Amino acid sequence: MYLALAPDTIARWQFGMTTVYHYLFVPLTISLVAITAGLETAYVRTGRTKYFHATKFWGKLFLINIALGVVTGLVQEFQFGMNWSAYSRFVGDVFGAPLAMEALLAFFFESTFIGLWIFGWDKLPKKIHCACIWMVSIGTILSTYFILAANSFMQNPVGFSLDKAAGKAHLTDIGAVLFQKLNLVVVAHTLTAAFLTGAAFVMGISAMHLWRAARLQRRGRPTDLKQVAAMRTSLRLGLVLAVVFGLGTAISGDKLGEVMFEQQPMKMAAAEALWDKEAPAPFSAFSVPDVAHQRNSVDVQVPGLLSFLAHKDFHSAVPGINDTAKAEAAAYGGSPAEYIPNVPMTYWGFRAMILFGMTSFTLGAAGLWLTRRKFWVAPEHRTGSFDVPRLMLTRNRELGAVGAGLAWRAGILTMAFPVIANSFGWIFTAMGRQPWAVTGLLRTVDAVSPNVSLTEQLITLIGFSLLYIALAVVELKLLVKYAGAGPVTTERPPLRDIKLGGASTLEGSPRDADKPLAFAY
Amino acid sequence: MHLHDLWFFVIALLWVGYFFLEGFDFGVGILTRVLARGETERRVLLNTIGPVWDGNEVWLVTAAGATFAAFPDWYATLFSGFYLPMFVILLCLILRGVAFEYRHKRDGERWKRNWEAIVFVTSLVLAFLWGVLFAAMVHGLPIGADHEYHGGPAELVQPYALLGGVTTTVLFTFHGAVFASLKTMGSIRHRARHLAQKAGVLTVLLLLAFLTWTQVDTGNVRSLVAEAVAVLAVLVSLGFNFGAREGRAFVASGLSVVASTAMLFLALFPQVMPSSLNAAWSLTAANAAAGSYTLGIITWVAGFATPLVLLYQGWTYWVFRKRIGVQHIPVTAHAPSAPAGVRRPPAWR
């Protein structure tokens, strides 16, 4: 049993666990900060309090998230050196450059302006305060870009030369690393998926509040109209974003598939459980891969579709797992079996990603249809901006009690779907490139730290797991608490705009000097 | 001058920036237990660093990232060599960051006290561990011909490294106390100044002992100058502190952090991780460096980004330049509560 625990197994588990965990917070952070920035812009431009309440509300949820996103990102940066020192020595020259750029150009931005935004409500003029959150948003997006450039290099190494004697890859063309086709598409796919995640989150929480308001109203209990107004705007925003970015995710995903068929045929063949070359190649809708016999024991297929996904025609040949493995074995030595990734994991990871991602898009579109406020609906049936939207199907008619209940429930459930899709997406993309850490250059088994003992690795794996579980519980409790409470509508926006450098000094009136801070830890 | 020598100093600069900035926020974290009387005063202290600690911590992220890019071998040996200490550092950084953000998110007495305890303990451990790691790195470690670290975590438990840890802890506490007296008002300000006075005396003694040991161990003329500056700066800071010139005292205490960090790097140069087994196996700025192309690229990026970073981080400090006192701490917590009269049914029903 002890022998089965090779150092690279523990290091892989640690990498997988910490990465998927880190990535639970990242997409939500990227999108929530942009949504908050958009809402604050709406507030600054119109001065309407519903936007102010919505800004504060989503901003708070964003802050709860980013706290964990940032600190778990530290683990990501450190573990390359801790667990994968052979990898770091080998590609540090190439991989480190985008990482350093991320820190210098993006992360400084993000972290500095977050402080200004959190504590700056009564210290900065409205417009500058709003600009601060946009800076944070730009920071997160730049961050995504550089990190994905580093990751894309691992998937498809470019812009380097190999120094065999020193056992190092040397960077020769930074432009190739930053702007390779794969990276551009991956960035588009990751960002659209991140916004889909945020959209579903906003949509789910707003739906929860509106549903609650609808039930309170039905029982004749008082409802907080300002809260309804803020949540109503948020719901529509979430629905629109879900549709727009759902489509974006699908389009970029399709493009990404095409690029990967070209650059990483093994990953896509495994994603489709396509064992042997076929022309035209069918798309597998459901299969049970039988790895031992290198075939599928059950397979439901759509003929020709895979050829279309890969080459945009219905009859081109797509190479299978066995052909690709043979080609790789011929190029790098060893037996073909060594080059086959975990097929069931890749196959189902790929499908789970698509299924959960597209479900959120569909539900977003359905919600947009259901909550629409058409001009041709009779005036008495239209809902004002302080009303709970009725779930209408056609003119003058509401969805029945059962149907409405189901629709609100579906809206709330959608929150989780893109998060699941993201996790499976990364599991798919990282497992699909095995046995390589850097495709064609460095195997994962050769990438681990040679001098770190199994005991040490187990200590950190268990340590991080326990800490992460504990933090997940805390974070979830806080999220449920704050999301459940809804926008604090008793909070009033600052009455007068602050002059930069004026109110912040001690020279103001004595009463101003002793005024409590608008925000304090 | 070779690019890799330049980058040695850039990395040194990043660590200097990190210790200068996060040094005082570690210090303030430690002071929450030493100085503050009651919850409101603890909150005053936490809020003096509230808007800036996140930006301060990025200096570490950047130092690590830049080391990865400019000296992949240094990065690999350092992080895998100090595996368990790095793990403890990560745990502390995670808990500390979360503690700041989550402490005020719930009203319970126990909840708040636990996070406050975490801020104190993690600040203390981090201040200590960074000192230990840097001292151990300068002193030399069992590094083999393969550039790998061939020792256990026990290697760090040596008098010199432990002295380094104690020194940074006290130095950062002093730096933090001076910062607290600069940023607060009322009685806590005066107590911070008195505490800085005592901590400063201890800092002079420890710095003198630790830096002189370093000087004897691996020093040169430049590091001797840095040592003199570091010790003098503490004395100057003490003088200003005594005269209640808090701004100047902070500049001087910062200078002592800068000079002592610089001293360690000057004593190290041109090596980055000396080997205690065989001097020929040491990692040096030359043999641990990335290719000149990579160094050139990141030189451009750093040349462009660094002034920008200094500018907007400096602006943050200017925006939040006001002193904070107990009267500025809002009584109501930010935790939401349902308005009276509205009873909410749970969402899942």
Short mmCIF file of N, CA, C and O in Angstrom, two decimals, chain B residues 18-101:
data_model
loop_
_atom_site.label_atom_id
_atom_site.label_comp_id
_atom_site.label_asym_id
_atom_site.label_seq_id
_atom_site.Cartn_x
_atom_site.Cartn_y
_atom_site.Cartn_z
N TYR B 18 9.07 44.34 0.60
CA TYR B 18 8.15 43.47 1.34
C TYR B 18 8.34 43.62 2.84
O TYR B 18 7.37 43.80 3.58
N PHE B 19 9.58 43.58 3.29
CA PHE B 19 9.81 43.67 4.73
C PHE B 19 9.54 45.06 5.27
O PHE B 19 9.07 45.23 6.39
N PHE B 20 9.83 46.08 4.46
CA PHE B 20 9.51 47.44 4.90
C PHE B 20 8.01 47.57 5.14
O PHE B 20 7.56 48.08 6.15
N LEU B 21 7.22 47.09 4.15
CA LEU B 21 5.76 47.31 4.21
C LEU B 21 5.08 46.29 5.11
O LEU B 21 4.39 46.63 6.06
N GLU B 22 5.28 45.02 4.79
CA GLU B 22 4.56 44.04 5.60
C GLU B 22 5.20 43.94 6.99
O GLU B 22 4.56 43.50 7.93
N GLY B 23 6.45 44.40 7.10
CA GLY B 23 7.09 44.45 8.41
C GLY B 23 6.24 45.19 9.42
O GLY B 23 5.95 44.68 10.49
N PHE B 24 5.78 46.39 9.04
CA PHE B 24 4.98 47.13 10.03
C PHE B 24 3.61 46.53 10.18
O PHE B 24 3.03 46.57 11.27
N ASP B 25 3.07 45.89 9.11
CA ASP B 25 1.73 45.31 9.37
C ASP B 25 1.81 44.01 10.18
O ASP B 25 0.91 43.71 10.94
N PHE B 26 2.95 43.28 10.07
CA PHE B 26 3.18 42.18 11.02
C PHE B 26 3.26 42.75 12.44
O PHE B 26 2.68 42.23 13.38
N GLY B 27 4.03 43.84 12.57
CA GLY B 27 4.20 44.47 13.88
C GLY B 27 2.87 44.87 14.48
O GLY B 27 2.59 44.59 15.65
N VAL B 28 2.03 45.52 13.67
CA VAL B 28 0.72 45.94 14.16
C VAL B 28 -0.11 44.72 14.57
O VAL B 28 -0.80 44.73 15.59
N GLY B 29 0.01 43.64 13.79
CA GLY B 29 -0.69 42.40 14.13
C GLY B 29 -0.25 41.88 15.49
O GLY B 29 -1.07 41.45 16.30
N ILE B 30 1.05 41.95 15.74
CA ILE B 30 1.56 41.50 17.04
C ILE B 30 1.06 42.42 18.15
O ILE B 30 0.69 41.98 19.23
N LEU B 31 1.02 43.72 17.85
CA LEU B 31 0.61 44.68 18.87
C LEU B 31 -0.85 44.54 19.29
O LEU B 31 -1.22 45.00 20.37
N THR B 32 -1.68 43.93 18.44
CA THR B 32 -3.09 43.78 18.82
C THR B 32 -3.20 43.04 20.16
O THR B 32 -4.19 43.19 20.86
N ARG B 33 -2.21 42.25 20.49
CA ARG B 33 -2.24 41.55 21.77
C ARG B 33 -1.43 42.27 22.84
O ARG B 33 -1.69 42.17 24.02
N VAL B 34 -0.39 42.98 22.39
CA VAL B 34 0.54 43.56 23.34
C VAL B 34 0.07 44.93 23.80
O VAL B 34 0.21 45.31 24.96
N LEU B 35 -0.50 45.68 22.86
CA LEU B 35 -0.74 47.10 23.10
C LEU B 35 -2.21 47.42 23.37
O LEU B 35 -2.54 48.22 24.23
N ALA B 36 -3.09 46.77 22.59
CA ALA B 36 -4.50 47.18 22.61
C ALA B 36 -5.18 46.77 23.91
O ALA B 36 -4.96 45.68 24.41
N ARG B 37 -5.99 47.68 24.43
CA ARG B 37 -6.82 47.35 25.60
C ARG B 37 -8.27 47.30 25.11
O ARG B 37 -8.85 48.32 24.78
N GLY B 38 -8.79 46.12 25.04
CA GLY B 38 -10.20 45.99 24.66
C GLY B 38 -10.39 45.90 23.15
O GLY B 38 -9.47 46.18 22.37
N GLU B 39 -11.60 45.53 22.76
CA GLU B 39 -11.87 45.25 21.35
C GLU B 39 -11.76 46.49 20.48
O GLU B 39 -11.22 46.44 19.38
N THR B 40 -12.26 47.64 20.97
CA THR B 40 -12.25 48.84 20.14
C THR B 40 -10.82 49.23 19.78
O THR B 40 -10.53 49.61 18.65
N GLU B 41 -9.92 49.14 20.73
CA GLU B 41 -8.53 49.49 20.44
C GLU B 41 -7.90 48.50 19.47
O GLU B 41 -7.09 48.87 18.63
N ARG B 42 -8.28 47.24 19.62
CA ARG B 42 -7.76 46.25 18.66
C ARG B 42 -8.24 46.61 17.27
O ARG B 42 -7.51 46.51 16.30
N ARG B 43 -9.49 47.06 17.19
CA ARG B 43 -10.01 47.44 15.87
C ARG B 43 -9.31 48.68 15.34
O ARG B 43 -9.07 48.80 14.13
N VAL B 44 -8.97 49.61 16.23
CA VAL B 44 -8.22 50.78 15.78
C VAL B 44 -6.93 50.32 15.11
O VAL B 44 -6.59 50.74 14.00
N LEU B 45 -6.22 49.42 15.79
CA LEU B 45 -4.95 48.93 15.23
C LEU B 45 -5.16 48.23 13.90
O LEU B 45 -4.44 48.47 12.93
N LEU B 46 -6.16 47.34 13.87
CA LEU B 46 -6.40 46.60 12.62
C LEU B 46 -6.72 47.55 11.48
O LEU B 46 -6.30 47.34 10.34
N ASN B 47 -7.44 48.63 11.80
CA ASN B 47 -7.84 49.54 10.74
C ASN B 47 -6.72 50.47 10.27
O ASN B 47 -6.82 51.07 9.21
N THR B 48 -5.66 50.59 11.08
CA THR B 48 -4.54 51.38 10.57
C THR B 48 -3.88 50.67 9.38
O THR B 48 -3.33 51.32 8.50
N ILE B 49 -3.93 49.36 9.37
CA ILE B 49 -3.32 48.63 8.24
C ILE B 49 -4.37 48.09 7.28
O ILE B 49 -4.03 47.59 6.21
N GLY B 50 -5.65 48.20 7.64
CA GLY B 50 -6.73 47.63 6.83
C GLY B 50 -6.64 47.92 5.35
O GLY B 50 -6.66 47.00 4.53
N PRO B 51 -6.51 49.20 4.95
CA PRO B 51 -6.54 49.49 3.52
C PRO B 51 -5.27 49.09 2.78
O PRO B 51 -5.27 49.11 1.56
N VAL B 52 -4.21 48.78 3.49
CA VAL B 52 -2.92 48.60 2.78
C VAL B 52 -2.28 47.22 2.89
O VAL B 52 -1.41 46.89 2.07
N TRP B 53 -2.71 46.39 3.82
CA TRP B 53 -1.96 45.14 4.01
C TRP B 53 -1.98 44.27 2.76
O TRP B 53 -1.00 43.60 2.45
N ASP B 54 -3.10 44.30 2.04
CA ASP B 54 -3.22 43.45 0.84
C ASP B 54 -2.19 43.88 -0.21
O ASP B 54 -1.48 43.06 -0.79
N GLY B 55 -2.10 45.20 -0.42
CA GLY B 55 -1.10 45.72 -1.34
C GLY B 55 0.32 45.42 -0.87
O GLY B 55 1.21 45.17 -1.68
N ASN B 56 0.53 45.42 0.44
CA ASN B 56 1.86 45.10 0.97
C ASN B 56 2.25 43.67 0.65
O ASN B 56 3.39 43.37 0.32
N GLU B 57 1.27 42.77 0.78
CA GLU B 57 1.56 41.35 0.61
C GLU B 57 1.96 41.03 -0.83
O GLU B 57 2.68 40.07 -1.08
N VAL B 58 1.50 41.85 -1.78
CA VAL B 58 1.83 41.58 -3.18
C VAL B 58 3.33 41.65 -3.42
O VAL B 58 3.85 41.03 -4.34
N TRP B 59 4.03 42.41 -2.57
CA TRP B 59 5.48 42.46 -2.73
C TRP B 59 6.08 41.07 -2.59
O TRP B 59 7.07 40.74 -3.25
N LEU B 60 5.49 40.25 -1.74
CA LEU B 60 5.96 38.87 -1.60
C LEU B 60 5.65 38.06 -2.85
O LEU B 60 6.50 37.33 -3.37
N VAL B 61 4.40 38.20 -3.33
CA VAL B 61 4.00 37.48 -4.54
C VAL B 61 4.96 37.84 -5.68
O VAL B 61 5.41 36.98 -6.45
N THR B 62 5.27 39.13 -5.77
CA THR B 62 6.14 39.58 -6.84
C THR B 62 7.58 39.09 -6.63
O THR B 62 8.24 38.69 -7.59
N ALA B 63 8.04 39.13 -5.38
CA ALA B 63 9.38 38.62 -5.12
C ALA B 63 9.48 37.16 -5.54
O ALA B 63 10.45 36.76 -6.20
N ALA B 64 8.48 36.35 -5.17
CA ALA B 64 8.51 34.94 -5.53
C ALA B 64 8.41 34.77 -7.05
O ALA B 64 9.18 34.00 -7.65
N GLY B 65 7.48 35.49 -7.68
CA GLY B 65 7.31 35.38 -9.13
C GLY B 65 8.55 35.81 -9.88
O GLY B 65 8.98 35.18 -10.84
N ALA B 66 9.17 36.90 -9.42
CA ALA B 66 10.36 37.40 -10.09
C ALA B 66 11.53 36.43 -9.90
O ALA B 66 12.33 36.23 -10.82
N THR B 67 11.60 35.81 -8.73
CA THR B 67 12.66 34.81 -8.52
C THR B 67 12.46 33.63 -9.45
O THR B 67 13.41 33.12 -10.05
N PHE B 68 11.20 33.22 -9.61
CA PHE B 68 10.87 32.12 -10.52
C PHE B 68 11.36 32.45 -11.93
O PHE B 68 12.00 31.64 -12.60
N ALA B 69 11.09 33.68 -12.37
CA ALA B 69 11.45 34.06 -13.74
C ALA B 69 12.94 34.31 -13.91
O ALA B 69 13.55 33.87 -14.87
N ALA B 70 13.54 35.03 -12.95
CA ALA B 70 14.93 35.46 -13.14
C ALA B 70 15.93 34.41 -12.67
O ALA B 70 17.02 34.29 -13.24
N PHE B 71 15.58 33.66 -11.63
CA PHE B 71 16.49 32.65 -11.09
C PHE B 71 15.74 31.35 -10.82
O PHE B 71 15.49 31.01 -9.65
N PRO B 72 15.35 30.61 -11.86
CA PRO B 72 14.56 29.40 -11.65
C PRO B 72 15.20 28.43 -10.67
O PRO B 72 14.51 27.81 -9.86
N ASP B 73 16.54 28.34 -10.70
CA ASP B 73 17.20 27.39 -9.80
C ASP B 73 17.14 27.84 -8.35
O ASP B 73 16.97 27.02 -7.45
N TRP B 74 17.28 29.12 -8.14
CA TRP B 74 17.17 29.67 -6.79
C TRP B 74 15.77 29.39 -6.26
O TRP B 74 15.59 28.89 -5.14
N TYR B 75 14.77 29.70 -7.08
CA TYR B 75 13.37 29.48 -6.71
C TYR B 75 13.13 28.01 -6.35
O TYR B 75 12.55 27.70 -5.31
N ALA B 76 13.61 27.11 -7.22
CA ALA B 76 13.36 25.69 -7.01
C ALA B 76 14.05 25.19 -5.74
O ALA B 76 13.44 24.48 -4.93
N THR B 77 15.31 25.57 -5.53
CA THR B 77 16.04 25.10 -4.36
C THR B 77 15.46 25.69 -3.08
O THR B 77 15.27 24.99 -2.09
N LEU B 78 15.16 26.97 -3.13
CA LEU B 78 14.65 27.66 -1.94
C LEU B 78 13.31 27.07 -1.48
O LEU B 78 13.14 26.70 -0.32
N PHE B 79 12.38 26.93 -2.43
CA PHE B 79 11.03 26.53 -2.03
C PHE B 79 10.94 25.03 -1.71
O PHE B 79 10.19 24.64 -0.83
N SER B 80 11.69 24.21 -2.45
CA SER B 80 11.63 22.79 -2.13
C SER B 80 12.52 22.49 -0.93
O SER B 80 12.24 21.59 -0.14
N GLY B 81 13.59 23.26 -0.75
CA GLY B 81 14.47 23.06 0.39
C GLY B 81 13.79 23.40 1.70
O GLY B 81 13.82 22.64 2.65
N PHE B 82 13.14 24.55 1.71
CA PHE B 82 12.43 24.97 2.92
C PHE B 82 10.98 24.50 2.86
O PHE B 82 10.06 25.28 3.10
N TYR B 83 10.78 23.24 2.54
CA TYR B 83 9.44 22.73 2.25
C TYR B 83 8.47 22.96 3.41
O TYR B 83 7.43 23.60 3.25
N LEU B 84 8.81 22.45 4.58
CA LEU B 84 7.88 22.56 5.70
C LEU B 84 7.75 23.99 6.24
O LEU B 84 6.64 24.44 6.50
N PRO B 85 8.85 24.73 6.39
CA PRO B 85 8.67 26.13 6.80
C PRO B 85 7.80 26.91 5.80
O PRO B 85 6.96 27.72 6.21
N MET B 86 8.00 26.65 4.50
CA MET B 86 7.19 27.34 3.51
C MET B 86 5.71 26.98 3.67
O MET B 86 4.83 27.80 3.48
N PHE B 87 5.48 25.72 4.01
CA PHE B 87 4.11 25.26 4.25
C PHE B 87 3.49 26.03 5.42
O PHE B 87 2.36 26.53 5.33
N VAL B 88 4.27 26.18 6.50
CA VAL B 88 3.76 26.91 7.66
C VAL B 88 3.51 28.38 7.27
O VAL B 88 2.50 28.97 7.66
N ILE B 89 4.43 28.94 6.48
CA ILE B 89 4.25 30.32 6.03
C ILE B 89 2.95 30.46 5.23
O ILE B 89 2.17 31.39 5.44
N LEU B 90 2.72 29.50 4.34
CA LEU B 90 1.49 29.55 3.54
C LEU B 90 0.26 29.46 4.43
O LEU B 90 -0.69 30.23 4.26
N LEU B 91 0.28 28.51 5.38
CA LEU B 91 -0.88 28.39 6.28
C LEU B 91 -1.13 29.72 6.98
O LEU B 91 -2.27 30.19 7.08
N CYS B 92 -0.05 30.35 7.45
CA CYS B 92 -0.20 31.61 8.18
C CYS B 92 -0.72 32.71 7.26
O CYS B 92 -1.59 33.49 7.66
N LEU B 93 -0.17 32.79 6.04
CA LEU B 93 -0.62 33.83 5.13
C LEU B 93 -2.09 33.65 4.79
O LEU B 93 -2.85 34.62 4.72
N ILE B 94 -2.51 32.40 4.58
CA ILE B 94 -3.91 32.13 4.27
C ILE B 94 -4.80 32.57 5.42
O ILE B 94 -5.73 33.36 5.26
N LEU B 95 -4.46 32.09 6.63
CA LEU B 95 -5.31 32.39 7.77
C LEU B 95 -5.33 33.87 8.09
O LEU B 95 -6.35 34.44 8.44
N ARG B 96 -4.17 34.52 7.92
CA ARG B 96 -4.07 35.93 8.26
C ARG B 96 -4.94 36.77 7.32
O ARG B 96 -5.71 37.62 7.75
N GLY B 97 -4.82 36.50 6.02
CA GLY B 97 -5.61 37.25 5.04
C GLY B 97 -7.10 37.07 5.28
O GLY B 97 -7.87 38.03 5.26
N VAL B 98 -7.49 35.83 5.53
CA VAL B 98 -8.91 35.55 5.76
C VAL B 98 -9.37 36.22 7.06
O VAL B 98 -10.47 36.76 7.13
N ALA B 99 -8.50 36.22 8.06
CA ALA B 99 -8.87 36.78 9.37
C ALA B 99 -9.24 38.26 9.25
O ALA B 99 -10.24 38.70 9.81
N PHE B 100 -8.44 39.02 8.51
CA PHE B 100 -8.75 40.44 8.34
C PHE B 100 -10.13 40.62 7.75
O PHE B 100 -10.92 41.45 8.20
N GLU B 101 -10.41 39.84 6.70
CA GLU B 101 -11.66 40.05 5.97
C GLU B 101 -12.88 39.48 6.69
O GLU B 101 -13.99 39.97 6.52
#
